[in-house]
Amino acid sequence: MFLTYLGTVTKELISWMRGHESSVFSISVHASGRYAITTSSDTAQLWDLDTFQRKRKLNILQSVGIQKVFFLPLSNTILSCFKDNSIFAWECDTLFCKYQLPPPPESSSILYKVFAVTRDGRILAAGGKSNHLHLWCLEAKQLFRIIQMPTKVRAIRYLEFLPDSFDAGSNQVLGVLSQDGIMRFINVQTCKLLFEIGSLDEGISSSVISPHGRFIASIMENGSLNIYSVQALTQEINKPPPPLVKVIEDLPKSKLSSGDMKMKVTSGRVQRPAKSRENQIQTRILKQDLTGHFENKENELSDGLNKKRLQILLKGYGEYPTKYRMFIWRSLLQLPENHTAFSSLIDKGIHVAFLNLQKKYPIKSTKLLRVLQRTLSALAHWSAIFSDTPYLPLLAFPFVKLFQNNQLICFEVVATLIINWCQHWFEYFPNPPINILSMIENILAFHDKELLQHFRDHDITSQVYAWPLLETVFSEVLTREEWLKLFDNVFSNHPSFLLLTVVAYNICSRAPLLNCSLKDDFEYFFHHRNNLDISVVIREVYHLMDTTPADIHPDNMLDVFVALTKGQYPVFNQYPKFIVDYQTQERERIRNDELDYLRERQTVENMQAEVDQQRVEDEAWYQKQELLRKAEETRREMLLQEEEKMIQQRQRLAAVKRELKVKEMHLQEAARRRFLKLQQDQREMELRRLEDEIERKVHMRDQEMASAVKDLEMRHLELEAQKRLYEKNLTRNQETVAKEIREDVDAYRRKVNLEEHTFHRLIEMDQTQNQKTQKLIEENLAKAEQACLNTDWQIQALHKQRCDDLQRNECYQEMAKLLQKNRRKEIEVLNAMMEKEAKKWEEAEEKDFRLKSEKKASALSDASRQWFLEKEINDALEHTEGPRCQYEQVASSCLPRTSPGSDVSEVDASTWISLNQRKIQWDTMEQDLLERVRNLRQRLTAQARNSCQTPHLLAT
């Protein structure tokens, strides 16, 4: 972040300063104009405006931000306000912490956002997001008043005290801009609302008050700029204090009555009459003083002040009150305040004689220099002699410094001083006023001959001991307070008082002057401050006024006080006009000659500069060409070197590429080999896994078969045990059911015998037929039996796999359920056990139902076997001629439609048919079974290789 320093007169950039990292939102300048403080959100920096260098930097924690840092007016103190409501005061030169303000009470604690200080630096006003306003006394370092704004005010955006010409900087009126866009002006002492500007419809965005307090400039929210006149808004602001003495006029006799209230006049002030207990009015009759009437008229001033009473007050206290001094001066000098006439003088601009004033009188403050230039220029435009008066800046400077904020008053005070207290100064222009200096010498000769003789013995004239004091109006030998005290008496007396002051200063300083013997010592004495009490000098002046004889008294030679005229300033021509005109003409001629000489010299200098510039340009061109040639040769050499380097780099790059290519080929070959080996290992691992899987499945099948056999044996044993139990339990009922059992056994035996007889008849009929047909039937039946066995085995294998998958899924689901159930309460486990028990009971019922179904199936099997035997017998009887074709059709038709139960029954029937050929068939079946196992293994291996990427098949 940069800070730019611009000149207001030249409008040019003087300097720029760097230091802030964030935006600057506040700049405060010291009253002397030497220092400035810039504030951002994270730091505050102190700058020296003489050198434009940073002097100090205030760093703070990130958690505590800076609200505002500024100088106190007319003080050497820096006030820093932070966002945590802490306020510190620092010494500007040493940056020593002078004090810290205590925290505000918790009942009215607000976060300070805006601040304002009176011009005397005694009262600090602080506000924020609240309708409370805190007033701090910086001298007592305590909060002395809390002002509550109206309820419509919720936040305060801006604060500024309204300047007053009559309160000596202790401003009483505070402007408060709130969030509703209305700026209210209140009296901080009486807490009364004086007036307000802005409205809800036309709110104020920002506002600023002029330094003299006469105007208020406001930027409205709609973008317009409004200028308000404070004098038009209220009559209470900038109103002069009431006069100390009031004149009471007598009423006509016809209006006087004993019951009328009269004003009681006392010395110095007016009081109301005091009433007695009997409600009687004490009065004093005023007699008209005809002798002093005209004298009072002469001593009456324009603002109601009386000059005689002011002189009495001045002799009593030695000086006027600081608070009312400027007002009293304006009243004593009877300044007309001709704004129009003064504006016309100012509009003429800076006079030619004072354009280079800074070279002769270097002043640090640019503002003070600008005001001095304008005042001197206005005096020069008023009268031509002042443009040639060399001591005019010395004469006007103390008044310019005193009235720098009000240039009109400054001009009129200096003009009044020149007209009255500088009478006859310009009669011997351009020489010093010899007549005035002669008057001073005569007075000194009358009152202190020894001192005057000492001056004459050392060749010291009045131009050494009197004129330096007059041309500087004692500003070089007195301090500010002493000078103000002196001019309180000068402006309150006859114009001769200033001349007598010169004599009194010499008389009071006679002891050190008598010890001086060198002219340089005398000059130094009258140009520097000395150890002298100004009160003694003033008393001596009054003594000289009373004791000086009338023939040499300046009162007889100087006119009485004459004020400036209103409307237009008077013509000032109390000087030798021909000398001034001659000097003006000579000066104009010299100026014209100088201008001609300067123009000619400027032309010659321009020509010389052009020649020098051309020569420099030629030399620069030749040097540039030489440098270009050398640079070209250097570039060519560099290009050749770069080309050689590029060729070498390309060769190295090609070699590196070849090496990388070979390495890449080797790496690719190694990767291919590793990949092939990996594939081979994976295939071998897959084959081993498949073989292991096959072996595992065969082993599992064998185990299952063995377990099934064991289960059957156990079932048989259980059935035998149940049978014995049933027999034991049914022994008592054996006699009752023995007859029924015998009848059933007999019927069953008869049925079996009939079936065997029928079957033997069928066998005999078949044996009588063709043996080849029987052999074909047996082969087809054996094939059908083998096909049924193979199909059953495959179905069982697939069913077993499906059962395994279902069991695994069920296991997974049960494991997940168990993991979830384990997190639940024990009552859920109990419910699961109860459900499991219910399932067991259901399974027992299902097995019971299956047993009953098997019994029904056995009965149906008996019926179907009976029907089959009868059908075979009938078919054998009906179709004896074409048995071969019929048996083939029967075999082909029965093969796919047979169920597992019918296959079992057919196998049982075939076993009865082919008892003699069982051994041969078992051998053939064994070879076929082995061949089928080999084919099955090859098929499973091929299927596993094709689907090796499927995870769930690998898992099975």
mmCIF file of C-alpha atoms in Angstrom, residues 72-75 99 117-124 138-139 169:
data_model
loop_
_atom_site.group_PDB
_atom_site.id
_atom_site.type_symbol
_atom_site.label_atom_id
_atom_site.label_comp_id
_atom_site.label_asym_id
_atom_site.label_seq_id
_atom_site.Cartn_x
_atom_site.Cartn_y
_atom_site.Cartn_z
ATOM 1 C CA LEU A 72 -4.842 15.525 19.939
ATOM 2 C CA PRO A 73 -5.290 19.141 18.751
ATOM 3 C CA LEU A 74 -2.743 21.674 20.000
ATOM 4 C CA SER A 75 -0.913 18.903 21.819
ATOM 5 C CA TYR A 99 -1.929 7.043 30.539
ATOM 6 C CA VAL A 117 -12.065 15.679 20.303
ATOM 7 C CA THR A 118 -12.560 19.340 21.180
ATOM 8 C CA ARG A 119 -10.047 21.811 19.808
ATOM 9 C CA ASP A 120 -8.468 22.329 23.210
ATOM 10 C CA GLY A 121 -7.943 18.543 23.520
ATOM 11 C CA ARG A 122 -9.718 18.233 26.858
ATOM 12 C CA ILE A 123 -12.882 16.268 26.014
ATOM 13 C CA LEU A 124 -13.136 13.052 24.000
ATOM 14 C CA LEU A 138 -8.756 13.618 29.237
ATOM 15 C CA GLU A 139 -7.301 15.801 31.989
ATOM 16 C CA GLY A 169 -11.428 25.682 21.739
#
